[in-house]
Amino acid sequence: MRLEGQVAVITGAGSGIGREIARRFAREGARVAIADLKGEAAEEAAGEIEAAGGSAIALTMDVTDEAGVQAGIERVVQHWGRLDTAIANAGIQIVHPIEDFPYEEFKRVVDIHLGGSFLVTKASIPHMYRQKSGSMIYMGSVHSHEPSPLKSAYVAAKHGILGLSRVMAREGGPHGVRANTICPGFVKTPLVEKQIPEQARSLGIPEEEVVSRIMLGRTVDGEFTTVEDVAEVAIFLAGFGSRALTGQSITVSHGWYMA
Ligand code: NAD
């Protein structure tokens, strides 16, 4: 059990990558708070962990609502008395060419990814600073390093997350708090399933070509990254035994991006 005794909060954990991280964290001995905009999905994910013998609570949380994020993190600390790891994972995707990108939609993407990561950090670190230990983990993307057409908002937000994570590493260091970013390649979750027909329409190409050329064309083996792959990196970062590993981004993408 690599995370025995830890308390973790994971945003966007009602689905996809966050949900698998929550499941795997619980299996490694962590108590997990599952935060999601969709309260029912969070309840379901927490219920699944409890049914398997783990310890979980569900939080209905919009990561763009500062008061709601503060209240959610407060609840976790009241419930379990501490907070060891916070994973800012909630996210959405909206694709358009820049000239057609509605500004409201651009702001929404940036607000959820970057604003949400900031608010989860702001609410979590006072507890970690008090403990003199903790780990902030951000869900970046290969798009924290590489651009793709149609994804101006997402790529800008994911690049911004790297900056936030690095500042957090600097500010948190003297308090014993680490900060790192995970950068996955394409993972087949609802977020990606939705993009396949959208990109096919925007680029005027068949859906199979979106998968084989746009999504996986630059990997070393044409394979999707899996939710399990990403969860394994999260466990490694959360369970790392010293303060040496901080300010980093770890890419898990079948070699799409090589740092
Ligand atoms: P997903 O759609 O399966 O899950 C995202 C979750 O975030 C959903 O449960 C959704 O309800 C929640 N959410 C959305 N807006 C929210 C808000 N305002 N407040 C709280 N929760 C909110 O997507 P996923 O693929 O699991 O993505 C998770 C993270 O991983 C995202 O940050 C995404 O950018 C990142 N990521 C995904 C991939 C991929 O290929 N799937 C690759 C790299 C990075």
Short mmCIF file of C-alpha atoms and ligand atoms in Angstrom, two decimals:
data_model
loop_
_atom_site.label_atom_id
_atom_site.label_comp_id
_atom_site.label_asym_id
_atom_site.label_seq_id
_atom_site.Cartn_x
_atom_site.Cartn_y
_atom_site.Cartn_z
CA MET A 1 0.00 0.00 0.00
CA ARG A 2 1.87 3.00 -1.27
CA LEU A 3 -0.50 5.70 0.03
CA GLU A 4 -1.44 4.24 3.42
CA GLY A 5 -2.87 6.92 5.72
CA GLN A 6 -2.96 9.67 3.07
CA VAL A 7 -5.97 11.92 2.50
CA ALA A 8 -6.45 13.04 -1.10
CA VAL A 9 -8.94 15.23 -2.92
CA ILE A 10 -9.36 14.78 -6.66
CA THR A 11 -11.43 17.16 -8.78
CA GLY A 12 -13.30 15.92 -11.82
CA ALA A 13 -13.18 12.45 -10.28
CA GLY A 14 -16.72 11.51 -11.28
CA SER A 15 -15.43 10.36 -14.69
CA GLY A 16 -12.46 9.26 -16.77
CA ILE A 17 -8.92 9.84 -15.51
CA GLY A 18 -9.93 11.36 -12.16
CA ARG A 19 -12.23 8.48 -11.39
CA GLU A 20 -9.51 5.91 -12.04
CA ILE A 21 -7.03 7.89 -9.91
CA ALA A 22 -9.56 7.88 -7.06
CA ARG A 23 -10.13 4.14 -7.42
CA ARG A 24 -6.40 3.38 -7.46
CA PHE A 25 -5.58 5.78 -4.63
CA ALA A 26 -8.16 4.02 -2.45
CA ARG A 27 -6.65 0.65 -3.34
CA GLU A 28 -3.26 2.00 -2.22
CA GLY A 29 -4.71 2.90 1.19
CA ALA A 30 -5.65 6.58 0.69
CA ARG A 31 -8.90 8.12 1.87
CA VAL A 32 -10.28 9.97 -1.13
CA ALA A 33 -12.63 12.90 -1.63
CA ILE A 34 -14.25 12.77 -5.04
CA ALA A 35 -15.12 16.27 -6.20
CA ASP A 36 -17.14 16.83 -9.35
CA LEU A 37 -19.57 19.28 -10.88
CA LYS A 38 -21.83 16.28 -11.39
CA GLY A 39 -22.77 15.38 -7.82
CA GLU A 40 -24.41 12.11 -8.84
CA ALA A 41 -21.28 10.90 -10.63
CA ALA A 42 -19.20 11.79 -7.56
CA GLU A 43 -21.63 9.87 -5.30
CA GLU A 44 -21.49 6.87 -7.59
CA ALA A 45 -17.67 6.86 -7.68
CA ALA A 46 -17.46 7.21 -3.88
CA GLY A 47 -20.04 4.44 -3.45
CA GLU A 48 -18.01 2.12 -5.66
CA ILE A 49 -14.88 2.69 -3.55
CA GLU A 50 -16.76 2.18 -0.26
CA ALA A 51 -18.33 -1.02 -1.62
CA ALA A 52 -14.81 -2.30 -2.40
CA GLY A 53 -13.77 -1.66 1.23
CA GLY A 54 -12.13 1.75 0.71
CA SER A 55 -12.85 5.09 2.28
CA ALA A 56 -14.37 7.87 0.14
CA ILE A 57 -16.64 10.89 0.29
CA ALA A 58 -18.34 12.74 -2.55
CA LEU A 59 -18.30 16.52 -2.96
CA THR A 60 -20.43 18.40 -5.45
CA MET A 61 -18.00 21.12 -6.53
CA ASP A 62 -17.68 23.60 -9.37
CA VAL A 63 -13.95 24.33 -9.50
CA THR A 64 -14.63 27.84 -10.83
CA ASP A 65 -16.62 28.80 -7.72
CA GLU A 66 -14.14 30.00 -5.07
CA ALA A 67 -16.52 29.74 -2.12
CA GLY A 68 -17.60 26.25 -3.20
CA VAL A 69 -14.01 25.05 -3.57
CA GLN A 70 -13.07 26.48 -0.15
CA ALA A 71 -16.10 24.82 1.46
CA GLY A 72 -15.35 21.47 -0.20
CA ILE A 73 -11.71 21.38 0.90
CA GLU A 74 -12.74 22.50 4.40
CA ARG A 75 -15.15 19.57 4.54
CA VAL A 76 -12.40 17.11 3.64
CA VAL A 77 -10.15 18.42 6.40
CA GLN A 78 -12.98 18.41 8.93
CA HIS A 79 -13.85 14.85 7.97
CA TRP A 80 -10.39 13.31 8.03
CA GLY A 81 -8.31 15.89 9.90
CA ARG A 82 -5.68 16.45 7.22
CA LEU A 83 -4.96 16.83 3.50
CA ASP A 84 -1.92 15.23 1.88
CA THR A 85 -2.58 15.38 -1.85
CA ALA A 86 -4.82 17.59 -3.97
CA ILE A 87 -5.19 16.74 -7.63
CA ALA A 88 -6.54 19.50 -9.88
CA ASN A 89 -7.93 17.35 -12.66
CA ALA A 90 -11.37 18.71 -13.64
CA GLY A 91 -11.52 19.76 -17.26
CA ILE A 92 -13.47 20.18 -20.46
CA GLN A 93 -12.58 20.52 -24.12
CA ILE A 94 -14.00 22.87 -26.74
CA VAL A 95 -12.49 23.00 -30.23
CA HIS A 96 -12.81 25.74 -32.87
CA PRO A 97 -10.42 27.54 -35.19
CA ILE A 98 -9.32 30.77 -33.48
CA GLU A 99 -11.24 33.03 -35.87
CA ASP A 100 -14.49 31.24 -34.97
CA PHE A 101 -13.79 30.65 -31.25
CA PRO A 102 -16.56 32.32 -29.21
CA TYR A 103 -14.76 34.32 -26.51
CA GLU A 104 -17.19 33.09 -23.83
CA GLU A 105 -16.23 29.50 -24.65
CA PHE A 106 -12.50 30.38 -24.63
CA LYS A 107 -12.88 31.93 -21.17
CA ARG A 108 -14.86 28.95 -19.90
CA VAL A 109 -12.11 26.47 -20.87
CA VAL A 110 -9.37 28.62 -19.30
CA ASP A 111 -11.47 29.26 -16.20
CA ILE A 112 -12.10 25.57 -15.51
CA HIS A 113 -8.56 24.31 -16.20
CA LEU A 114 -6.37 27.16 -15.02
CA GLY A 115 -8.69 29.12 -12.72
CA GLY A 116 -9.92 25.85 -11.17
CA SER A 117 -6.34 24.65 -10.57
CA PHE A 118 -5.54 27.98 -8.92
CA LEU A 119 -8.61 27.86 -6.66
CA VAL A 120 -8.00 24.24 -5.60
CA THR A 121 -4.40 25.20 -4.80
CA LYS A 122 -5.42 28.29 -2.86
CA ALA A 123 -7.91 26.33 -0.76
CA SER A 124 -5.62 23.33 -0.14
CA ILE A 125 -2.23 24.77 0.74
CA PRO A 126 -3.10 26.48 4.05
CA HIS A 127 -3.85 22.99 5.43
CA MET A 128 -0.67 21.54 3.90
CA TYR A 129 1.43 24.45 5.19
CA ARG A 130 0.06 23.82 8.70
CA GLN A 131 1.10 20.17 8.42
CA LYS A 132 4.42 21.16 6.81
CA SER A 133 3.83 18.53 4.13
CA GLY A 134 1.69 17.95 1.08
CA SER A 135 1.63 17.40 -2.64
CA MET A 136 -0.17 19.39 -5.31
CA ILE A 137 -0.67 17.47 -8.56
CA TYR A 138 -1.97 19.19 -11.68
CA MET A 139 -3.48 17.47 -14.70
CA GLY A 140 -1.62 18.99 -17.60
CA SER A 141 -1.42 17.33 -21.01
CA VAL A 142 0.98 16.83 -23.88
CA HIS A 143 -0.79 20.09 -24.78
CA SER A 144 1.12 21.70 -21.87
CA HIS A 145 4.14 21.37 -24.21
CA GLU A 146 2.82 20.99 -27.76
CA PRO A 147 0.22 22.93 -29.75
CA SER A 148 -2.57 21.45 -31.87
CA PRO A 149 -4.88 23.27 -34.25
CA LEU A 150 -8.40 24.11 -32.99
CA LYS A 151 -7.35 23.92 -29.32
CA SER A 152 -6.21 27.46 -28.57
CA ALA A 153 -8.10 27.68 -25.26
CA TYR A 154 -7.10 24.22 -24.04
CA VAL A 155 -3.44 24.54 -25.07
CA ALA A 156 -3.17 28.01 -23.52
CA ALA A 157 -4.75 26.76 -20.27
CA LYS A 158 -2.57 23.63 -20.14
CA HIS A 159 0.60 25.66 -20.77
CA GLY A 160 -0.55 27.99 -17.98
CA ILE A 161 -0.91 25.06 -15.59
CA LEU A 162 2.81 24.34 -15.96
CA GLY A 163 3.55 27.91 -14.86
CA LEU A 164 1.20 27.64 -11.90
CA SER A 165 2.71 24.30 -10.87
CA ARG A 166 6.26 25.68 -11.01
CA VAL A 167 5.38 28.78 -8.96
CA MET A 168 3.62 26.49 -6.48
CA ALA A 169 6.78 24.36 -6.22
CA ARG A 170 8.82 27.49 -5.40
CA GLU A 171 6.31 28.90 -2.89
CA GLY A 172 5.55 25.51 -1.32
CA GLY A 173 9.15 24.35 -0.95
CA PRO A 174 9.89 26.19 2.29
CA HIS A 175 6.63 24.75 3.71
CA GLY A 176 7.41 21.14 2.71
CA VAL A 177 4.80 21.14 -0.07
CA ARG A 178 5.65 19.74 -3.51
CA ALA A 179 3.97 20.54 -6.84
CA ASN A 180 4.12 18.54 -10.08
CA THR A 181 2.17 18.19 -13.32
CA ILE A 182 1.16 15.03 -15.17
CA CYS A 183 1.04 15.39 -18.95
CA PRO A 184 -0.92 12.55 -20.58
CA GLY A 185 -1.27 11.87 -24.28
CA PHE A 186 -4.71 10.94 -25.63
CA VAL A 187 -6.72 8.77 -23.24
CA LYS A 188 -10.07 7.34 -24.34
CA THR A 189 -12.44 9.05 -21.91
CA PRO A 190 -15.74 10.85 -22.57
CA LEU A 191 -13.71 14.07 -23.10
CA VAL A 192 -11.86 12.49 -26.03
CA GLU A 193 -14.72 10.41 -27.44
CA LYS A 194 -16.63 13.67 -27.94
CA GLN A 195 -13.73 15.27 -29.84
CA ILE A 196 -13.42 12.59 -32.52
CA PRO A 197 -16.56 13.53 -34.53
CA GLU A 198 -16.06 17.25 -33.77
CA GLN A 199 -12.52 17.26 -35.16
CA ALA A 200 -13.56 15.13 -38.15
CA ARG A 201 -16.19 17.78 -38.97
CA SER A 202 -13.88 20.77 -38.43
CA LEU A 203 -10.96 19.28 -40.39
CA GLY A 204 -13.13 17.61 -43.07
CA ILE A 205 -11.53 14.17 -42.59
CA PRO A 206 -12.91 10.73 -41.56
CA GLU A 207 -13.09 9.89 -37.83
CA GLU A 208 -10.58 7.02 -38.26
CA GLU A 209 -8.03 9.54 -39.55
CA VAL A 210 -8.62 11.79 -36.53
CA VAL A 211 -7.63 8.84 -34.32
CA SER A 212 -4.77 7.39 -36.39
CA ARG A 213 -3.18 10.63 -37.62
CA ILE A 214 -4.21 13.53 -35.35
CA MET A 215 -4.42 11.74 -32.00
CA LEU A 216 -1.93 8.88 -32.25
CA GLY A 217 0.17 9.68 -35.33
CA ARG A 218 3.13 10.95 -33.33
CA THR A 219 3.20 8.22 -30.69
CA VAL A 220 5.91 5.55 -30.97
CA ASP A 221 3.41 2.72 -31.32
CA GLY A 222 -0.01 4.12 -32.30
CA GLU A 223 -1.50 3.36 -28.88
CA PHE A 224 -3.79 5.35 -26.60
CA THR A 225 -2.51 6.11 -23.10
CA THR A 226 -4.86 4.57 -20.53
CA VAL A 227 -6.50 5.86 -17.34
CA GLU A 228 -4.45 3.23 -15.48
CA ASP A 229 -1.19 4.65 -16.91
CA VAL A 230 -2.09 8.14 -15.67
CA ALA A 231 -3.21 6.86 -12.25
CA GLU A 232 0.13 5.05 -11.85
CA VAL A 233 2.03 8.33 -12.38
CA ALA A 234 -0.26 10.07 -9.86
CA ILE A 235 0.47 7.36 -7.25
CA PHE A 236 4.21 7.72 -7.91
CA LEU A 237 4.06 11.50 -7.43
CA ALA A 238 1.80 11.38 -4.36
CA GLY A 239 3.81 8.62 -2.70
CA PHE A 240 7.29 9.96 -3.44
CA GLY A 241 9.27 9.66 -0.24
CA SER A 242 11.27 12.87 -0.21
CA ARG A 243 10.92 16.52 -1.19
CA ALA A 244 13.34 16.16 -4.11
CA LEU A 245 10.66 15.58 -6.73
CA THR A 246 9.01 18.96 -7.24
CA GLY A 247 8.45 21.51 -10.00
CA GLN A 248 8.39 18.78 -12.66
CA SER A 249 6.10 17.67 -15.43
CA ILE A 250 5.94 13.97 -16.23
CA THR A 251 4.66 13.03 -19.67
CA VAL A 252 2.89 9.71 -20.17
CA SER A 253 1.99 9.59 -23.86
CA HIS A 254 3.50 6.58 -25.69
CA GLY A 255 6.32 8.87 -26.72
CA TRP A 256 4.16 11.49 -28.47
CA TYR A 257 6.05 14.21 -26.59
CA MET A 258 9.64 13.58 -25.58
CA ALA A 259 11.00 16.15 -23.16
P1 NAD B 1 -13.82 13.42 -18.43
O1 NAD B 1 -14.75 14.25 -19.24
O2 NAD B 1 -13.98 11.95 -18.45
O3 NAD B 1 -13.84 13.91 -16.90
C1 NAD B 1 -13.78 15.26 -16.56
C2 NAD B 1 -14.60 15.47 -15.30
O4 NAD B 1 -14.46 16.85 -14.92
C3 NAD B 1 -16.10 15.20 -15.49
O5 NAD B 1 -16.57 14.31 -14.50
C4 NAD B 1 -16.73 16.58 -15.35
O6 NAD B 1 -18.03 16.55 -14.75
C5 NAD B 1 -15.73 17.28 -14.45
N1 NAD B 1 -15.85 18.74 -14.55
C6 NAD B 1 -15.99 19.50 -15.67
N2 NAD B 1 -16.12 20.79 -15.34
C7 NAD B 1 -16.03 20.87 -14.00
C8 NAD B 1 -16.09 21.93 -13.06
N3 NAD B 1 -16.27 23.18 -13.45
N4 NAD B 1 -15.97 21.63 -11.74
C9 NAD B 1 -15.79 20.35 -11.32
N5 NAD B 1 -15.74 19.31 -12.17
C10 NAD B 1 -15.86 19.57 -13.48
O7 NAD B 1 -12.36 13.86 -18.91
P2 NAD B 1 -10.91 13.21 -18.68
O8 NAD B 1 -10.41 12.83 -20.00
O9 NAD B 1 -10.92 12.23 -17.58
O10 NAD B 1 -10.10 14.53 -18.27
C11 NAD B 1 -9.59 14.76 -16.95
C12 NAD B 1 -8.41 15.70 -17.06
O11 NAD B 1 -7.37 15.08 -17.82
C13 NAD B 1 -8.72 17.03 -17.75
O12 NAD B 1 -8.04 18.06 -17.10
C14 NAD B 1 -8.14 16.82 -19.14
O13 NAD B 1 -7.79 18.03 -19.76
C15 NAD B 1 -6.93 15.98 -18.81
N6 NAD B 1 -6.40 15.24 -19.95
C16 NAD B 1 -7.16 14.36 -20.62
C17 NAD B 1 -6.62 13.69 -21.69
C18 NAD B 1 -7.42 12.71 -22.49
O14 NAD B 1 -6.96 12.34 -23.57
N7 NAD B 1 -8.58 12.25 -22.02
C19 NAD B 1 -5.30 13.93 -22.09
C20 NAD B 1 -4.55 14.84 -21.36
C21 NAD B 1 -5.10 15.49 -20.30
#
